[in-house]
Amino acid sequence: MKLLHLADLHLGKRVNGFEMLEDQRALLEQVVDLCDARGVQAVALAGDLYDTPLPPAGAVLLLDWFLTELARRGIAVLAVSGNHDSAERLDFGAGLLAREKVYIAGRFTGQLARVELADEFGSVEFCLLPFVRAATVRHFLPDAPITDYDTAVAAALATLPPADSGTRRVLLAHQMVVAGSRAPQAAGSESCAPALSVGTVEAVESARFAGFGYVALGHIHRPQAVGSDWVRYSGAPLCYSLDECGAEKSAVLVNFGAGPVPELELIPLHPRRAMRRIEGTLDQLTAHRPETGAEDYIWARLEDPTPLPDAMARLRAVYPNAMKLDYKALGTGPDLRPGAGPGPDIRAFAPLFDRFFQQLHGRPMTEEEQAALDAMWQEVTR
Ligand SMILES: [Mn+2]
């Protein structure tokens, strides 16, 4: 059986004010083509189908189109809610959709939904764990030994009947998973990302998933395995933050043979518009329209020594989808970062400002600039 693992579609997302719906449509068209080309029999969507609990109508229609196209081809769909989805709204029509082999688990209500799909070697069992918090699991399983998030997820998994040896079993989950003390590498567009840095992260240990042949994870937007090759974040299919400029995106093709452990292949996904960073002076960057990629989402880092008026307007004349513009510090002056040597004397404004100016512009002030600064200094200290 060939299963295609995707997650974190975030349909309806806006990035820096730009509507991503057309990019998402092009991406899902690519996924449907990929299913045709590779003979995919099932698609796993591991949470965050939508970007918000109340997605815009266009996002709902896009998911409707995608599910209909897959169902039309007889491809089964397995989906769980993520933390961005409304669990209840995702469950709308779930019983009806299951008749078309579209299996959606929005809410956790005390037991994991299980779906058996058949291939020439027998059946593959899919276990669907919607996004849960410890309190949700505790509510439905009051007698389970739950002390934290890790034990809560373990208790939810313990509601599954034990698997026979040799059973081919897949779990879908949308959680923060760690391997020992190693947290997954966030991409920057997850709303959970800040929690990663403070060290109080709520996470489930990858070893909890030992009984599964493959674990299709969502939540972290950078593709990666956690603890084992078969416990994997597919990553978001598009760049959803400028921190992801240039990141390669992929889907996981999970190929089950007769044995309990599948073969994996990462299939690159190609965005309609890349998200990338360019550097140079504004004149250089806008000298002519590039032959390819002019429509890309651009973060321009200008090497001009001083901020320029109307820089964004000039940039967008060439790159209409430029998202961000900032200036590269050209500093050749002293390194003023914390810990980079004895600190400057904060009582002496002039030398301090000198060093700041040098670091920013890579040259000392001209006489004219020095005079302007002196005048300002006189004014504020008078
Ligand atoms: Mn997400």
Tab-separated table of C-alpha atoms and ligand atoms in Angstrom:
chain	number	residue	atom	x	y	z
A	1	MET	CA	0.000	0.000	0.000
A	2	LYS	CA	1.223	3.447	-0.888
A	3	LEU	CA	0.335	6.126	1.633
A	4	LEU	CA	1.131	9.802	1.092
A	5	HIS	CA	1.770	11.690	4.328
A	6	LEU	CA	1.066	15.439	4.470
A	7	ALA	CA	0.361	17.749	7.394
A	8	ASP	CA	-0.105	21.389	8.331
A	9	LEU	CA	-1.839	22.514	5.147
A	10	HIS	CA	-3.066	25.619	7.024
A	11	LEU	CA	-5.630	26.329	4.322
A	12	GLY	CA	-6.703	29.966	4.374
A	13	LYS	CA	-3.430	31.195	5.837
A	14	ARG	CA	-2.159	34.697	5.131
A	15	VAL	CA	1.570	35.350	5.313
A	16	ASN	CA	2.719	38.955	5.803
A	17	GLY	CA	-0.633	40.132	4.504
A	18	PHE	CA	-0.511	37.902	1.397
A	19	GLU	CA	-3.367	35.498	0.782
A	20	MET	CA	-1.878	32.019	0.169
A	21	LEU	CA	-5.025	30.363	-1.178
A	22	GLU	CA	-3.890	30.251	-4.820
A	23	ASP	CA	-0.542	28.802	-3.743
A	24	GLN	CA	-2.397	26.214	-1.678
A	25	ARG	CA	-4.669	25.374	-4.602
A	26	ALA	CA	-1.658	24.870	-6.909
A	27	LEU	CA	-0.008	22.722	-4.248
A	28	LEU	CA	-3.044	20.471	-3.797
A	29	GLU	CA	-3.377	20.118	-7.590
A	30	GLN	CA	0.238	18.967	-7.563
A	31	VAL	CA	-0.573	16.458	-4.799
A	32	VAL	CA	-3.506	15.036	-6.790
A	33	ASP	CA	-1.231	14.655	-9.854
A	34	LEU	CA	1.365	13.015	-7.645
A	35	CYS	CA	-1.229	10.523	-6.371
A	36	ASP	CA	-2.089	9.634	-9.984
A	37	ALA	CA	1.542	9.328	-11.067
A	38	ARG	CA	2.641	7.207	-8.103
A	39	GLY	CA	-0.459	5.066	-7.601
A	40	VAL	CA	-1.145	6.389	-4.101
A	41	GLN	CA	-3.963	4.500	-2.317
A	42	ALA	CA	-4.311	6.581	0.836
A	43	VAL	CA	-3.523	10.148	1.912
A	44	ALA	CA	-2.811	11.019	5.557
A	45	LEU	CA	-3.437	14.607	6.710
A	46	ALA	CA	-1.876	14.957	10.155
A	47	GLY	CA	-3.670	18.023	11.467
A	48	ASP	CA	-3.908	21.779	10.923
A	49	LEU	CA	-6.000	21.292	7.808
A	50	TYR	CA	-7.102	24.880	8.277
A	51	ASP	CA	-5.193	27.828	9.664
A	52	THR	CA	-7.982	28.976	11.966
A	53	PRO	CA	-10.988	27.441	13.753
A	54	LEU	CA	-13.266	29.568	11.530
A	55	PRO	CA	-11.576	29.314	8.136
A	56	PRO	CA	-12.512	31.632	5.259
A	57	ALA	CA	-15.030	30.242	2.772
A	58	GLY	CA	-12.361	29.891	0.071
A	59	ALA	CA	-10.348	27.560	2.314
A	60	VAL	CA	-13.389	25.376	3.028
A	61	LEU	CA	-14.159	25.134	-0.691
A	62	LEU	CA	-10.548	24.244	-1.441
A	63	LEU	CA	-10.551	21.365	1.063
A	64	ASP	CA	-13.905	20.272	-0.350
A	65	TRP	CA	-12.374	20.208	-3.843
A	66	PHE	CA	-9.311	18.254	-2.654
A	67	LEU	CA	-11.278	15.596	-0.749
A	68	THR	CA	-13.704	15.206	-3.658
A	69	GLU	CA	-10.856	14.712	-6.159
A	70	LEU	CA	-9.259	12.047	-3.952
A	71	ALA	CA	-12.584	10.285	-3.307
A	72	ARG	CA	-13.352	10.332	-7.045
A	73	ARG	CA	-10.145	8.334	-7.582
A	74	GLY	CA	-11.006	5.857	-4.820
A	75	ILE	CA	-8.089	7.166	-2.706
A	76	ALA	CA	-8.794	6.865	1.022
A	77	VAL	CA	-8.208	9.952	3.185
A	78	LEU	CA	-7.260	9.797	6.854
A	79	ALA	CA	-7.246	13.070	8.756
A	80	VAL	CA	-6.957	14.305	12.329
A	81	SER	CA	-7.455	17.777	13.765
A	82	GLY	CA	-4.518	19.998	14.702
A	83	ASN	CA	-4.334	22.746	17.310
A	84	HIS	CA	-5.372	25.320	14.683
A	85	ASP	CA	-8.520	23.422	13.667
A	86	SER	CA	-11.877	23.468	15.365
A	87	ALA	CA	-12.193	19.809	16.393
A	88	GLU	CA	-16.005	20.016	16.384
A	89	ARG	CA	-16.348	21.737	13.027
A	90	LEU	CA	-13.908	19.293	11.423
A	91	ASP	CA	-16.192	16.481	12.601
A	92	PHE	CA	-19.130	17.877	10.615
A	93	GLY	CA	-20.346	15.152	8.250
A	94	ALA	CA	-17.541	12.794	9.330
A	95	GLY	CA	-19.890	9.806	9.485
A	96	LEU	CA	-21.187	10.543	5.996
A	97	LEU	CA	-17.723	11.163	4.553
A	98	ALA	CA	-16.489	7.827	5.951
A	99	ARG	CA	-18.810	6.122	3.442
A	100	GLU	CA	-16.603	7.625	0.730
A	101	LYS	CA	-13.431	6.478	2.532
A	102	VAL	CA	-12.734	9.973	3.897
A	103	TYR	CA	-12.021	9.307	7.580
A	104	ILE	CA	-11.800	12.419	9.762
A	105	ALA	CA	-11.185	12.443	13.524
A	106	GLY	CA	-11.727	15.961	14.847
A	107	ARG	CA	-12.453	15.328	18.536
A	108	PHE	CA	-10.916	12.946	21.031
A	109	THR	CA	-13.820	11.407	22.959
A	110	GLY	CA	-12.078	8.701	24.967
A	111	GLN	CA	-11.046	6.301	22.258
A	112	LEU	CA	-8.979	6.428	19.078
A	113	ALA	CA	-10.812	5.833	15.820
A	114	ARG	CA	-9.415	2.899	13.876
A	115	VAL	CA	-9.710	2.332	10.148
A	116	GLU	CA	-8.679	-0.814	8.317
A	117	LEU	CA	-7.733	-0.585	4.656
A	118	ALA	CA	-6.899	-3.636	2.588
A	119	ASP	CA	-4.189	-4.284	0.036
A	120	GLU	CA	-2.809	-7.445	-1.560
A	121	PHE	CA	-0.959	-8.382	1.647
A	122	GLY	CA	-3.910	-8.053	4.009
A	123	SER	CA	-4.978	-5.059	6.025
A	124	VAL	CA	-3.237	-1.893	7.212
A	125	GLU	CA	-4.701	-0.446	10.395
A	126	PHE	CA	-4.822	3.328	10.799
A	127	CYS	CA	-5.221	4.802	14.285
A	128	LEU	CA	-6.363	8.421	14.402
A	129	LEU	CA	-5.311	10.584	17.338
A	130	PRO	CA	-6.766	14.102	17.072
A	131	PHE	CA	-4.844	16.953	18.718
A	132	VAL	CA	-5.238	16.575	22.488
A	133	ARG	CA	-4.215	18.459	25.587
A	134	ALA	CA	-3.663	16.629	28.872
A	135	ALA	CA	-6.930	18.044	30.271
A	136	THR	CA	-8.945	16.629	27.346
A	137	VAL	CA	-7.607	13.119	27.874
A	138	ARG	CA	-8.061	13.376	31.651
A	139	HIS	CA	-11.681	14.402	31.143
A	140	PHE	CA	-12.515	11.296	29.115
A	141	LEU	CA	-10.187	8.880	30.945
A	142	PRO	CA	-10.496	9.958	34.615
A	143	ASP	CA	-8.929	6.751	35.917
A	144	ALA	CA	-5.840	6.818	33.707
A	145	PRO	CA	-2.470	7.606	35.371
A	146	ILE	CA	-2.012	11.043	33.817
A	147	THR	CA	0.499	13.457	35.327
A	148	ASP	CA	1.514	15.459	32.266
A	149	TYR	CA	1.212	15.741	28.509
A	150	ASP	CA	3.444	12.727	27.848
A	151	THR	CA	1.435	10.408	30.086
A	152	ALA	CA	-1.815	11.843	28.699
A	153	VAL	CA	-0.871	10.877	25.138
A	154	ALA	CA	0.296	7.487	26.425
A	155	ALA	CA	-3.106	7.006	28.111
A	156	ALA	CA	-4.915	7.914	24.876
A	157	LEU	CA	-2.780	5.388	22.963
A	158	ALA	CA	-3.426	2.759	25.639
A	159	THR	CA	-7.105	2.735	24.634
A	160	LEU	CA	-6.030	0.843	21.491
A	161	PRO	CA	-6.268	-2.946	21.597
A	162	PRO	CA	-2.827	-4.580	21.508
A	163	ALA	CA	-1.633	-5.221	17.956
A	164	ASP	CA	-0.852	-8.748	16.811
A	165	SER	CA	2.774	-9.135	15.864
A	166	GLY	CA	3.201	-8.527	12.167
A	167	THR	CA	0.210	-6.168	12.062
A	168	ARG	CA	0.831	-3.189	9.844
A	169	ARG	CA	-0.221	-0.250	11.974
A	170	VAL	CA	-0.074	3.489	11.260
A	171	LEU	CA	-0.711	6.315	13.712
A	172	LEU	CA	-1.758	9.830	12.754
A	173	ALA	CA	-1.074	12.458	15.421
A	174	HIS	CA	-0.646	16.211	15.727
A	175	GLN	CA	1.528	16.692	18.795
A	176	MET	CA	4.899	17.948	19.955
A	177	VAL	CA	7.161	14.899	19.922
A	178	VAL	CA	10.706	14.764	21.297
A	179	ALA	CA	13.441	12.151	21.297
A	180	GLY	CA	15.014	12.220	24.761
A	181	SER	CA	16.103	15.792	25.415
A	182	ARG	CA	16.117	16.638	21.728
A	183	ALA	CA	13.219	18.832	20.643
A	184	PRO	CA	12.283	18.899	16.969
A	185	GLN	CA	13.634	21.806	14.919
A	186	ALA	CA	10.858	24.297	14.379
A	187	ALA	CA	10.500	26.175	11.106
A	188	GLY	CA	9.323	29.444	12.639
A	189	SER	CA	5.743	29.415	11.388
A	190	GLU	CA	4.379	27.138	14.109
A	191	SER	CA	2.413	28.996	16.738
A	192	CYS	CA	4.044	26.664	19.288
A	193	ALA	CA	7.572	27.743	18.392
A	194	PRO	CA	8.207	30.164	21.288
A	195	ALA	CA	7.505	27.375	23.781
A	196	LEU	CA	10.456	25.457	22.379
A	197	SER	CA	12.988	27.942	23.619
A	198	VAL	CA	11.836	28.297	27.216
A	199	GLY	CA	12.518	24.681	28.102
A	200	THR	CA	9.098	24.001	29.635
A	201	VAL	CA	7.883	22.392	26.478
A	202	GLU	CA	4.974	20.011	26.714
A	203	ALA	CA	5.988	17.050	24.622
A	204	VAL	CA	5.471	13.363	24.170
A	205	GLU	CA	8.421	11.021	24.006
A	206	SER	CA	8.968	9.403	20.596
A	207	ALA	CA	9.453	5.992	22.253
A	208	ARG	CA	5.716	5.992	23.117
A	209	PHE	CA	5.077	5.112	19.468
A	210	ALA	CA	7.133	1.903	19.467
A	211	GLY	CA	4.215	-0.323	18.423
A	212	PHE	CA	3.542	1.442	15.115
A	213	GLY	CA	5.068	0.689	11.726
A	214	TYR	CA	4.773	4.349	10.797
A	215	VAL	CA	3.755	7.489	12.702
A	216	ALA	CA	2.492	10.344	10.508
A	217	LEU	CA	3.018	13.506	12.554
A	218	GLY	CA	1.893	17.070	12.140
A	219	HIS	CA	2.619	20.239	14.186
A	220	ILE	CA	6.242	21.041	13.350
A	221	HIS	CA	6.587	22.653	9.924
A	222	ARG	CA	10.127	21.510	9.095
A	223	PRO	CA	10.258	17.958	7.701
A	224	GLN	CA	12.143	15.591	10.004
A	225	ALA	CA	12.225	12.238	11.747
A	226	VAL	CA	12.023	12.171	15.558
A	227	GLY	CA	13.883	9.409	17.381
A	228	SER	CA	13.224	6.834	14.667
A	229	ASP	CA	13.078	7.071	10.882
A	230	TRP	CA	9.465	5.886	11.016
A	231	VAL	CA	8.243	8.597	13.392
A	232	ARG	CA	8.111	11.602	11.140
A	233	TYR	CA	6.916	15.155	10.643
A	234	SER	CA	6.142	15.624	6.953
A	235	GLY	CA	6.394	19.378	7.544
A	236	ALA	CA	4.087	22.026	6.092
A	237	PRO	CA	3.865	21.758	2.289
A	238	LEU	CA	4.596	25.471	1.747
A	239	CYS	CA	6.785	28.084	3.446
A	240	TYR	CA	4.513	29.888	5.889
A	241	SER	CA	7.008	32.315	7.410
A	242	LEU	CA	9.919	34.396	6.145
A	243	ASP	CA	12.100	32.400	8.545
A	244	GLU	CA	11.594	29.543	6.080
A	245	CYS	CA	13.054	31.398	3.071
A	246	GLY	CA	14.592	28.862	0.700
A	247	ALA	CA	13.389	25.827	2.717
A	248	GLU	CA	12.700	22.676	0.697
A	249	LYS	CA	9.297	21.119	1.260
A	250	SER	CA	8.267	17.510	0.742
A	251	ALA	CA	5.634	14.855	1.288
A	252	VAL	CA	6.455	11.375	2.568
A	253	LEU	CA	5.554	8.420	0.349
A	254	VAL	CA	5.122	5.500	2.750
A	255	ASN	CA	5.294	2.208	0.883
A	256	PHE	CA	4.066	-0.831	2.827
A	257	GLY	CA	4.979	-4.297	1.582
A	258	ALA	CA	4.124	-7.488	3.428
A	259	GLY	CA	6.170	-6.600	6.541
A	260	PRO	CA	5.203	-4.278	9.399
A	261	VAL	CA	7.795	-1.616	8.502
A	262	PRO	CA	7.378	0.420	5.297
A	263	GLU	CA	9.896	1.943	2.916
A	264	LEU	CA	9.962	5.737	2.868
A	265	GLU	CA	10.578	8.181	0.055
A	266	LEU	CA	10.606	11.967	0.359
A	267	ILE	CA	8.865	13.554	-2.610
A	268	PRO	CA	9.844	17.201	-3.189
A	269	LEU	CA	6.960	19.667	-3.465
A	270	HIS	CA	7.334	22.665	-5.748
A	271	PRO	CA	5.593	25.886	-4.766
A	272	ARG	CA	3.900	28.119	-7.305
A	273	ARG	CA	5.930	30.991	-5.871
A	274	ALA	CA	9.113	30.395	-3.942
A	275	MET	CA	9.812	32.294	-0.731
A	276	ARG	CA	13.378	33.539	-0.880
A	277	ARG	CA	15.819	36.213	0.191
A	278	ILE	CA	17.799	38.458	-2.125
A	279	GLU	CA	20.641	40.842	-1.271
A	280	GLY	CA	22.170	43.840	-2.987
A	281	THR	CA	21.716	47.570	-3.345
A	282	LEU	CA	18.258	48.717	-4.385
A	283	ASP	CA	19.682	49.822	-7.752
A	284	GLN	CA	21.179	46.402	-8.334
A	285	LEU	CA	18.040	44.555	-7.329
A	286	THR	CA	15.735	46.675	-9.453
A	287	ALA	CA	17.957	47.189	-12.517
A	288	HIS	CA	15.851	44.763	-14.568
A	289	ARG	CA	13.080	42.296	-14.103
A	290	PRO	CA	14.523	38.807	-13.594
A	291	GLU	CA	13.657	36.180	-16.222
A	292	THR	CA	12.288	33.784	-13.610
A	293	GLY	CA	10.932	34.155	-10.117
A	294	ALA	CA	9.777	37.773	-10.340
A	295	GLU	CA	6.463	36.678	-8.781
A	296	ASP	CA	8.217	34.962	-5.848
A	297	TYR	CA	7.712	36.030	-2.242
A	298	ILE	CA	10.803	38.127	-1.657
A	299	TRP	CA	12.650	39.283	1.422
A	300	ALA	CA	15.085	41.911	0.166
A	301	ARG	CA	18.062	42.782	2.316
A	302	LEU	CA	19.431	46.056	0.999
A	303	GLU	CA	23.116	46.841	1.071
A	304	ASP	CA	22.588	50.559	0.625
A	305	PRO	CA	24.380	52.609	3.288
A	306	THR	CA	21.328	54.657	4.235
A	307	PRO	CA	17.584	53.967	4.202
A	308	LEU	CA	15.984	54.994	0.905
A	309	PRO	CA	12.625	56.700	0.385
A	310	ASP	CA	10.012	54.588	-1.448
A	311	ALA	CA	12.304	51.560	-1.388
A	312	MET	CA	9.408	49.096	-1.088
A	313	ALA	CA	7.478	50.711	-3.942
A	314	ARG	CA	10.555	50.520	-6.183
A	315	LEU	CA	11.163	46.919	-5.189
A	316	ARG	CA	7.550	45.937	-5.855
A	317	ALA	CA	7.728	47.450	-9.337
A	318	VAL	CA	10.069	44.531	-10.113
A	319	TYR	CA	8.970	41.988	-7.511
A	320	PRO	CA	5.222	42.589	-7.018
A	321	ASN	CA	5.058	40.055	-4.181
A	322	ALA	CA	7.958	41.414	-2.142
A	323	MET	CA	7.053	40.737	1.495
A	324	LYS	CA	9.798	42.401	3.456
A	325	LEU	CA	12.637	44.832	3.068
A	326	ASP	CA	15.398	45.554	5.530
A	327	TYR	CA	18.944	46.832	5.548
A	328	LYS	CA	22.087	44.855	5.993
A	329	ALA	CA	24.328	46.243	8.718
A	330	LEU	CA	27.517	46.989	6.804
A	331	GLY	CA	29.491	47.245	10.021
A	332	THR	CA	33.237	47.154	9.927
A	333	GLY	CA	33.347	48.939	13.270
A	334	PRO	CA	33.965	47.297	16.635
A	335	ASP	CA	31.841	44.338	17.646
A	336	LEU	CA	29.381	45.656	20.221
A	337	ARG	CA	27.435	42.446	20.794
A	338	PRO	CA	27.092	41.398	24.437
A	339	GLY	CA	30.159	39.533	25.598
A	340	ALA	CA	32.269	40.749	22.676
A	341	GLY	CA	34.739	42.606	24.842
A	342	PRO	CA	34.668	45.389	27.439
A	343	GLY	CA	31.440	47.358	27.189
A	344	PRO	CA	31.441	50.940	25.947
A	345	ASP	CA	31.387	53.752	28.509
A	346	ILE	CA	27.696	54.567	28.634
A	347	ARG	CA	28.404	57.955	30.157
A	348	ALA	CA	30.141	59.115	27.012
A	349	PHE	CA	27.492	59.657	24.374
A	350	ALA	CA	29.664	60.870	21.528
A	351	PRO	CA	32.080	57.915	21.298
A	352	LEU	CA	29.237	55.500	21.824
A	353	PHE	CA	27.243	57.023	18.997
A	354	ASP	CA	30.374	57.069	16.844
A	355	ARG	CA	30.786	53.349	17.245
A	356	PHE	CA	27.092	52.719	16.617
A	357	PHE	CA	27.210	54.786	13.439
A	358	GLN	CA	30.350	52.990	12.253
A	359	GLN	CA	28.794	49.615	12.879
A	360	LEU	CA	25.644	50.515	10.990
A	361	HIS	CA	27.187	52.298	8.018
A	362	GLY	CA	30.726	51.030	7.902
A	363	ARG	CA	32.257	54.534	7.888
A	364	PRO	CA	32.765	57.462	10.232
A	365	MET	CA	30.363	60.391	10.214
A	366	THR	CA	31.004	63.206	7.757
A	367	GLU	CA	31.566	66.702	9.154
A	368	GLU	CA	28.055	67.607	8.127
A	369	GLU	CA	26.543	64.611	9.955
A	370	GLN	CA	28.708	65.342	12.984
A	371	ALA	CA	27.419	68.930	13.030
A	372	ALA	CA	23.807	67.753	12.780
A	373	LEU	CA	24.355	65.350	15.653
A	374	ASP	CA	26.003	68.077	17.792
A	375	ALA	CA	23.044	70.350	17.177
A	376	MET	CA	20.615	67.601	18.198
A	377	TRP	CA	22.664	66.846	21.291
A	378	GLN	CA	22.603	70.523	22.269
A	379	GLU	CA	18.875	70.601	21.836
A	380	VAL	CA	18.046	67.541	23.949
A	381	THR	CA	20.460	68.378	26.772
A	382	ARG	CA	19.697	72.082	26.998
B	1	MN	MN	0.740	23.760	12.080
